[in-house]
């Protein structure tokens, strides 16, 4: 126990240093801004700032990038409530009851409730993270190549099939991502693979260029020419109007507690992100409610539970990422990619080898959530005003930032063309419902999986049965097979029911 | 009812085609043995998986009712593509400020038809602010203005 408190003190020491505070503030503010602005997500923002972090110390870089991630979850609810414009799948759940509240003239209350719930959800998950991640890491020290391969496969399958669109398309995109991750020099033999004579591809496709293309340029392309929402009058938002009435605190806080638990649990599972957490929390509340018909008309529970779940899952997602090196969703996979670029290998040894980084990062979550509380309650008007920046001026600026960011990554223009290719591909993927997030996840995990696969085959003397001879690896593979079977059964059943037609 | 959903079908086939391409290309690489899988083993396997999943998606999508797909708009595509290519060609030769102005004006043309003044001002402002931040402060090796002018 004394060791635990010593670590907490170490982390606080790091997180409260001036540079850490500054970059934590920058991170959560950028996150809040991109969350508020529709059509620009945490993924695009993190990939934009990634090249800048080369100049920073790894801990500081991670504190800032992580801040963007959870900051964006706070900001996402603002546009959903005020304008019914969800930026992310989890924010779409916030629209369900948040927007009706705004139409009843209670937008300030909705903003207040989502903020409070975000803080509660995050708090629960950070406490779990502090207790759980070191334990999990100790357990994972026994992992060998086959266990890693199996759990990564489980993560990829869970991430692609448990998402909200078509599981077949999700799986296809994971596989495409793995394939794209293979481009470059094979580490074992030095053979060039899929480089087509481009020396620039010898180190593989640039993570930054792929992410910016798929999430930056593709988003811009699909938002261009779209209908613009009306502005929202900030004068309506006063602190008095924000506070819930006396009888409303109870249901809000109870729903928040339930949401936090669901969100934390889902966040810990590899491969599941905030979108699923929000949907499950919403469905749970609706089932529990005495009068489910209130939902969709401004039920406070319908706003609270998903918001708490969403933020809890985001913080809890750091548990498998930091202790096993297995990211839960695409955003956190990008953070993992950032760690690798900084020469840090996330995994069971991280906590022991880099205690200041691990504990500093976790303690910065407290700092960041506190800053977000201030940004969201006293300063909310500022962010609402941001919604009135015309998109027609915003996107050229974003595009320019993408260009510089990508160029700065490797100091060559080749990557700008890669961004263009992935931007166009990503645009068509969006049009036809092929999700880009699993692709990025596969792209980052693919090379690691190949390494582990080949090493396991070597150690197992060429017998593929080696993967089921380890009880741990076997149980991960079983879980993966189970998820796969269930989702394919679902696809089949829907296919039959609809006379051969499948819903989008 | 039995009309094929052409878009979905083509999208799935494109994925399947990518898988087939991967698999064929992987055959050029050394596949290795079970005991020591070579550089081609995993690409071949992944290529086959992509191919099969693409075919399933195509079959599934072909029978799907055509949804409310947004039409593919060419103007934004062309504007963004031209802006990126322009940046790639201009940044190192003409310098960051001209490249920034080009990106902002050309990509802006993908949507706006008036307000050119605002775009030009935004482009110049971003070019100068970007030069200060990225080139001066962070040391990105790009010229600010055309090197031939000999100013910077």
mmCIF file of C-alpha atoms in Angstrom, chain A residues 97-264:
data_model
loop_
_atom_site.group_PDB
_atom_site.id
_atom_site.type_symbol
_atom_site.label_atom_id
_atom_site.label_comp_id
_atom_site.label_asym_id
_atom_site.label_seq_id
_atom_site.Cartn_x
_atom_site.Cartn_y
_atom_site.Cartn_z
ATOM 1 C CA UNK A 97 -32.755 13.179 -24.958
ATOM 2 C CA UNK A 98 -30.458 16.193 -24.991
ATOM 3 C CA UNK A 99 -31.946 17.884 -28.011
ATOM 4 C CA UNK A 100 -35.563 17.527 -26.811
ATOM 5 C CA UNK A 101 -34.480 19.173 -23.558
ATOM 6 C CA UNK A 102 -32.958 22.045 -25.526
ATOM 7 C CA UNK A 103 -36.184 22.451 -27.488
ATOM 8 C CA UNK A 104 -38.056 22.706 -24.191
ATOM 9 C CA UNK A 105 -35.771 25.615 -23.378
ATOM 10 C CA UNK A 106 -33.724 23.607 -20.901
ATOM 11 C CA UNK A 107 -30.448 23.447 -22.862
ATOM 12 C CA UNK A 108 -28.410 24.914 -19.975
ATOM 13 C CA UNK A 109 -29.659 22.137 -17.699
ATOM 14 C CA UNK A 110 -28.743 19.519 -20.287
ATOM 15 C CA UNK A 111 -25.249 20.956 -20.626
ATOM 16 C CA UNK A 112 -24.828 20.971 -16.868
ATOM 17 C CA UNK A 113 -26.041 17.383 -16.496
ATOM 18 C CA UNK A 114 -23.731 16.067 -19.212
ATOM 19 C CA UNK A 115 -20.751 17.822 -17.648
ATOM 20 C CA UNK A 116 -21.437 16.513 -14.169
ATOM 21 C CA UNK A 117 -21.927 13.020 -15.541
ATOM 22 C CA UNK A 118 -18.762 13.218 -17.564
ATOM 23 C CA UNK A 119 -16.835 14.056 -14.425
ATOM 24 C CA UNK A 120 -18.484 11.266 -12.432
ATOM 25 C CA UNK A 121 -17.915 8.671 -15.145
ATOM 26 C CA UNK A 122 -14.307 9.678 -15.581
ATOM 27 C CA UNK A 123 -13.671 9.660 -11.830
ATOM 28 C CA UNK A 124 -14.982 6.130 -11.368
ATOM 29 C CA UNK A 125 -12.890 4.856 -14.249
ATOM 30 C CA UNK A 126 -9.695 6.625 -13.193
ATOM 31 C CA UNK A 127 -9.965 5.049 -9.735
ATOM 32 C CA UNK A 128 -10.364 1.666 -11.414
ATOM 33 C CA UNK A 129 -7.439 2.418 -13.681
ATOM 34 C CA UNK A 130 -5.188 3.214 -10.723
ATOM 35 C CA UNK A 131 -6.046 -0.015 -8.977
ATOM 36 C CA UNK A 132 -6.498 -2.320 -11.898
ATOM 37 C CA UNK A 133 -3.847 -1.527 -14.475
ATOM 38 C CA UNK A 134 -0.845 -2.482 -12.322
ATOM 39 C CA UNK A 135 -2.535 -5.776 -11.370
ATOM 40 C CA UNK A 136 -3.353 -6.580 -14.971
ATOM 41 C CA UNK A 137 0.197 -5.755 -16.011
ATOM 42 C CA UNK A 138 1.624 -8.134 -13.439
ATOM 43 C CA UNK A 139 -0.655 -10.871 -14.724
ATOM 44 C CA UNK A 140 0.306 -10.114 -18.317
ATOM 45 C CA UNK A 141 4.008 -10.494 -17.600
ATOM 46 C CA UNK A 142 3.482 -14.206 -18.223
ATOM 47 C CA UNK A 143 2.194 -13.547 -21.757
ATOM 48 C CA UNK A 144 4.218 -15.022 -24.583
ATOM 49 C CA UNK A 145 3.948 -14.553 -28.315
ATOM 50 C CA UNK A 146 0.910 -16.816 -28.720
ATOM 51 C CA UNK A 147 -1.040 -15.147 -25.912
ATOM 52 C CA UNK A 148 -0.343 -11.732 -27.409
ATOM 53 C CA UNK A 149 -1.385 -12.871 -30.850
ATOM 54 C CA UNK A 150 -4.603 -14.354 -29.478
ATOM 55 C CA UNK A 151 -5.612 -11.347 -27.391
ATOM 56 C CA UNK A 152 -4.873 -8.950 -30.249
ATOM 57 C CA UNK A 153 -7.004 -11.057 -32.561
ATOM 58 C CA UNK A 154 -9.764 -10.955 -29.955
ATOM 59 C CA UNK A 155 -9.449 -7.178 -29.750
ATOM 60 C CA UNK A 156 -9.623 -6.717 -33.504
ATOM 61 C CA UNK A 157 -12.621 -9.009 -33.899
ATOM 62 C CA UNK A 158 -14.450 -7.394 -31.003
ATOM 63 C CA UNK A 159 -13.733 -3.895 -32.308
ATOM 64 C CA UNK A 160 -15.003 -4.630 -35.786
ATOM 65 C CA UNK A 161 -18.066 -6.733 -35.029
ATOM 66 C CA UNK A 162 -19.342 -5.040 -31.872
ATOM 67 C CA UNK A 163 -19.458 -1.658 -33.557
ATOM 68 C CA UNK A 164 -22.662 -0.166 -34.826
ATOM 69 C CA UNK A 165 -22.526 -0.813 -38.566
ATOM 70 C CA UNK A 166 -22.298 -3.991 -40.611
ATOM 71 C CA UNK A 167 -19.994 -6.559 -38.959
ATOM 72 C CA UNK A 168 -18.871 -7.916 -42.339
ATOM 73 C CA UNK A 169 -17.726 -4.490 -43.470
ATOM 74 C CA UNK A 170 -16.045 -3.903 -40.099
ATOM 75 C CA UNK A 171 -14.112 -7.160 -40.371
ATOM 76 C CA UNK A 172 -13.143 -6.433 -43.962
ATOM 77 C CA UNK A 173 -11.758 -3.049 -42.908
ATOM 78 C CA UNK A 174 -9.756 -4.546 -40.030
ATOM 79 C CA UNK A 175 -8.187 -6.977 -42.504
ATOM 80 C CA UNK A 176 -7.452 -4.184 -44.976
ATOM 81 C CA UNK A 177 -5.846 -2.252 -42.126
ATOM 82 C CA UNK A 178 -3.644 -5.212 -41.202
ATOM 83 C CA UNK A 179 -2.616 -5.514 -44.852
ATOM 84 C CA UNK A 180 -1.712 -1.814 -45.052
ATOM 85 C CA UNK A 181 0.297 -2.208 -41.873
ATOM 86 C CA UNK A 182 2.449 -4.811 -43.637
ATOM 87 C CA UNK A 183 3.731 -2.317 -46.209
ATOM 88 C CA UNK A 184 7.452 -1.666 -45.812
ATOM 89 C CA UNK A 185 10.484 -3.649 -44.768
ATOM 90 C CA UNK A 186 9.844 -7.037 -43.210
ATOM 91 C CA UNK A 187 11.616 -6.904 -39.844
ATOM 92 C CA UNK A 188 12.691 -10.558 -39.887
ATOM 93 C CA UNK A 189 14.210 -10.773 -43.345
ATOM 94 C CA UNK A 190 14.664 -7.211 -44.574
ATOM 95 C CA UNK A 191 12.502 -7.928 -47.636
ATOM 96 C CA UNK A 192 10.597 -4.951 -49.059
ATOM 97 C CA UNK A 193 6.873 -5.683 -49.182
ATOM 98 C CA UNK A 194 4.328 -3.779 -51.277
ATOM 99 C CA UNK A 195 6.630 -0.796 -51.711
ATOM 100 C CA UNK A 196 6.271 -0.738 -55.517
ATOM 101 C CA UNK A 197 9.671 0.816 -55.918
ATOM 102 C CA UNK A 198 8.983 3.789 -53.637
ATOM 103 C CA UNK A 199 11.864 4.196 -51.232
ATOM 104 C CA UNK A 200 9.592 6.389 -49.098
ATOM 105 C CA UNK A 201 7.552 3.282 -48.304
ATOM 106 C CA UNK A 202 10.514 1.328 -46.916
ATOM 107 C CA UNK A 203 9.510 2.328 -43.378
ATOM 108 C CA UNK A 204 5.875 1.581 -44.081
ATOM 109 C CA UNK A 205 2.951 3.906 -44.635
ATOM 110 C CA UNK A 206 3.066 6.881 -42.288
ATOM 111 C CA UNK A 207 0.557 6.470 -39.463
ATOM 112 C CA UNK A 208 -0.023 10.207 -39.400
ATOM 113 C CA UNK A 209 -0.717 10.359 -43.137
ATOM 114 C CA UNK A 210 -3.134 7.423 -43.049
ATOM 115 C CA UNK A 211 -5.007 8.770 -40.023
ATOM 116 C CA UNK A 212 -5.202 12.312 -41.380
ATOM 117 C CA UNK A 213 -6.451 11.069 -44.718
ATOM 118 C CA UNK A 214 -9.102 8.769 -43.297
ATOM 119 C CA UNK A 215 -10.299 11.014 -40.503
ATOM 120 C CA UNK A 216 -9.309 14.523 -41.537
ATOM 121 C CA UNK A 217 -9.630 14.830 -45.298
ATOM 122 C CA UNK A 218 -12.463 12.300 -45.622
ATOM 123 C CA UNK A 219 -14.497 14.148 -42.967
ATOM 124 C CA UNK A 220 -13.913 17.460 -44.700
ATOM 125 C CA UNK A 221 -14.973 16.007 -48.040
ATOM 126 C CA UNK A 222 -18.209 14.621 -46.705
ATOM 127 C CA UNK A 223 -19.055 17.801 -44.799
ATOM 128 C CA UNK A 224 -18.390 20.170 -47.686
ATOM 129 C CA UNK A 225 -21.531 21.569 -49.216
ATOM 130 C CA UNK A 226 -23.684 20.149 -46.432
ATOM 131 C CA UNK A 227 -26.518 22.110 -44.858
ATOM 132 C CA UNK A 228 -25.419 24.380 -42.033
ATOM 133 C CA UNK A 229 -27.290 24.533 -38.748
ATOM 134 C CA UNK A 230 -28.717 27.700 -37.303
ATOM 135 C CA UNK A 231 -26.800 29.546 -34.641
ATOM 136 C CA UNK A 232 -27.597 29.239 -30.979
ATOM 137 C CA UNK A 233 -28.103 32.302 -28.848
ATOM 138 C CA UNK A 234 -25.592 32.137 -26.003
ATOM 139 C CA UNK A 235 -27.467 34.591 -23.809
ATOM 140 C CA UNK A 236 -29.893 31.867 -22.794
ATOM 141 C CA UNK A 237 -27.172 30.039 -20.927
ATOM 142 C CA UNK A 238 -26.980 31.244 -17.373
ATOM 143 C CA UNK A 239 -25.708 29.438 -14.316
ATOM 144 C CA UNK A 240 -29.124 29.594 -12.662
ATOM 145 C CA UNK A 241 -30.743 27.880 -15.639
ATOM 146 C CA UNK A 242 -28.125 25.167 -15.521
ATOM 147 C CA UNK A 243 -28.922 23.765 -12.105
ATOM 148 C CA UNK A 244 -31.351 20.850 -11.868
ATOM 149 C CA UNK A 245 -34.522 21.320 -9.816
ATOM 150 C CA UNK A 246 -34.731 19.740 -6.389
ATOM 151 C CA UNK A 247 -36.348 16.457 -7.424
ATOM 152 C CA UNK A 248 -34.109 15.992 -10.415
ATOM 153 C CA UNK A 249 -30.810 15.403 -8.649
ATOM 154 C CA UNK A 250 -31.725 11.886 -7.482
ATOM 155 C CA UNK A 251 -32.514 10.263 -10.833
ATOM 156 C CA UNK A 252 -29.549 12.011 -12.452
ATOM 157 C CA UNK A 253 -27.036 10.756 -9.913
ATOM 158 C CA UNK A 254 -28.416 7.216 -9.801
ATOM 159 C CA UNK A 255 -28.341 6.934 -13.580
ATOM 160 C CA UNK A 256 -24.859 8.351 -13.511
ATOM 161 C CA UNK A 257 -23.649 5.636 -11.145
ATOM 162 C CA UNK A 258 -25.135 2.882 -13.318
ATOM 163 C CA UNK A 259 -23.683 4.437 -16.435
ATOM 164 C CA UNK A 260 -20.221 4.692 -14.893
ATOM 165 C CA UNK A 261 -20.200 0.994 -14.056
ATOM 166 C CA UNK A 262 -21.330 -0.064 -17.531
ATOM 167 C CA UNK A 263 -18.889 2.299 -19.169
ATOM 168 C CA UNK A 264 -15.910 1.190 -17.086
#
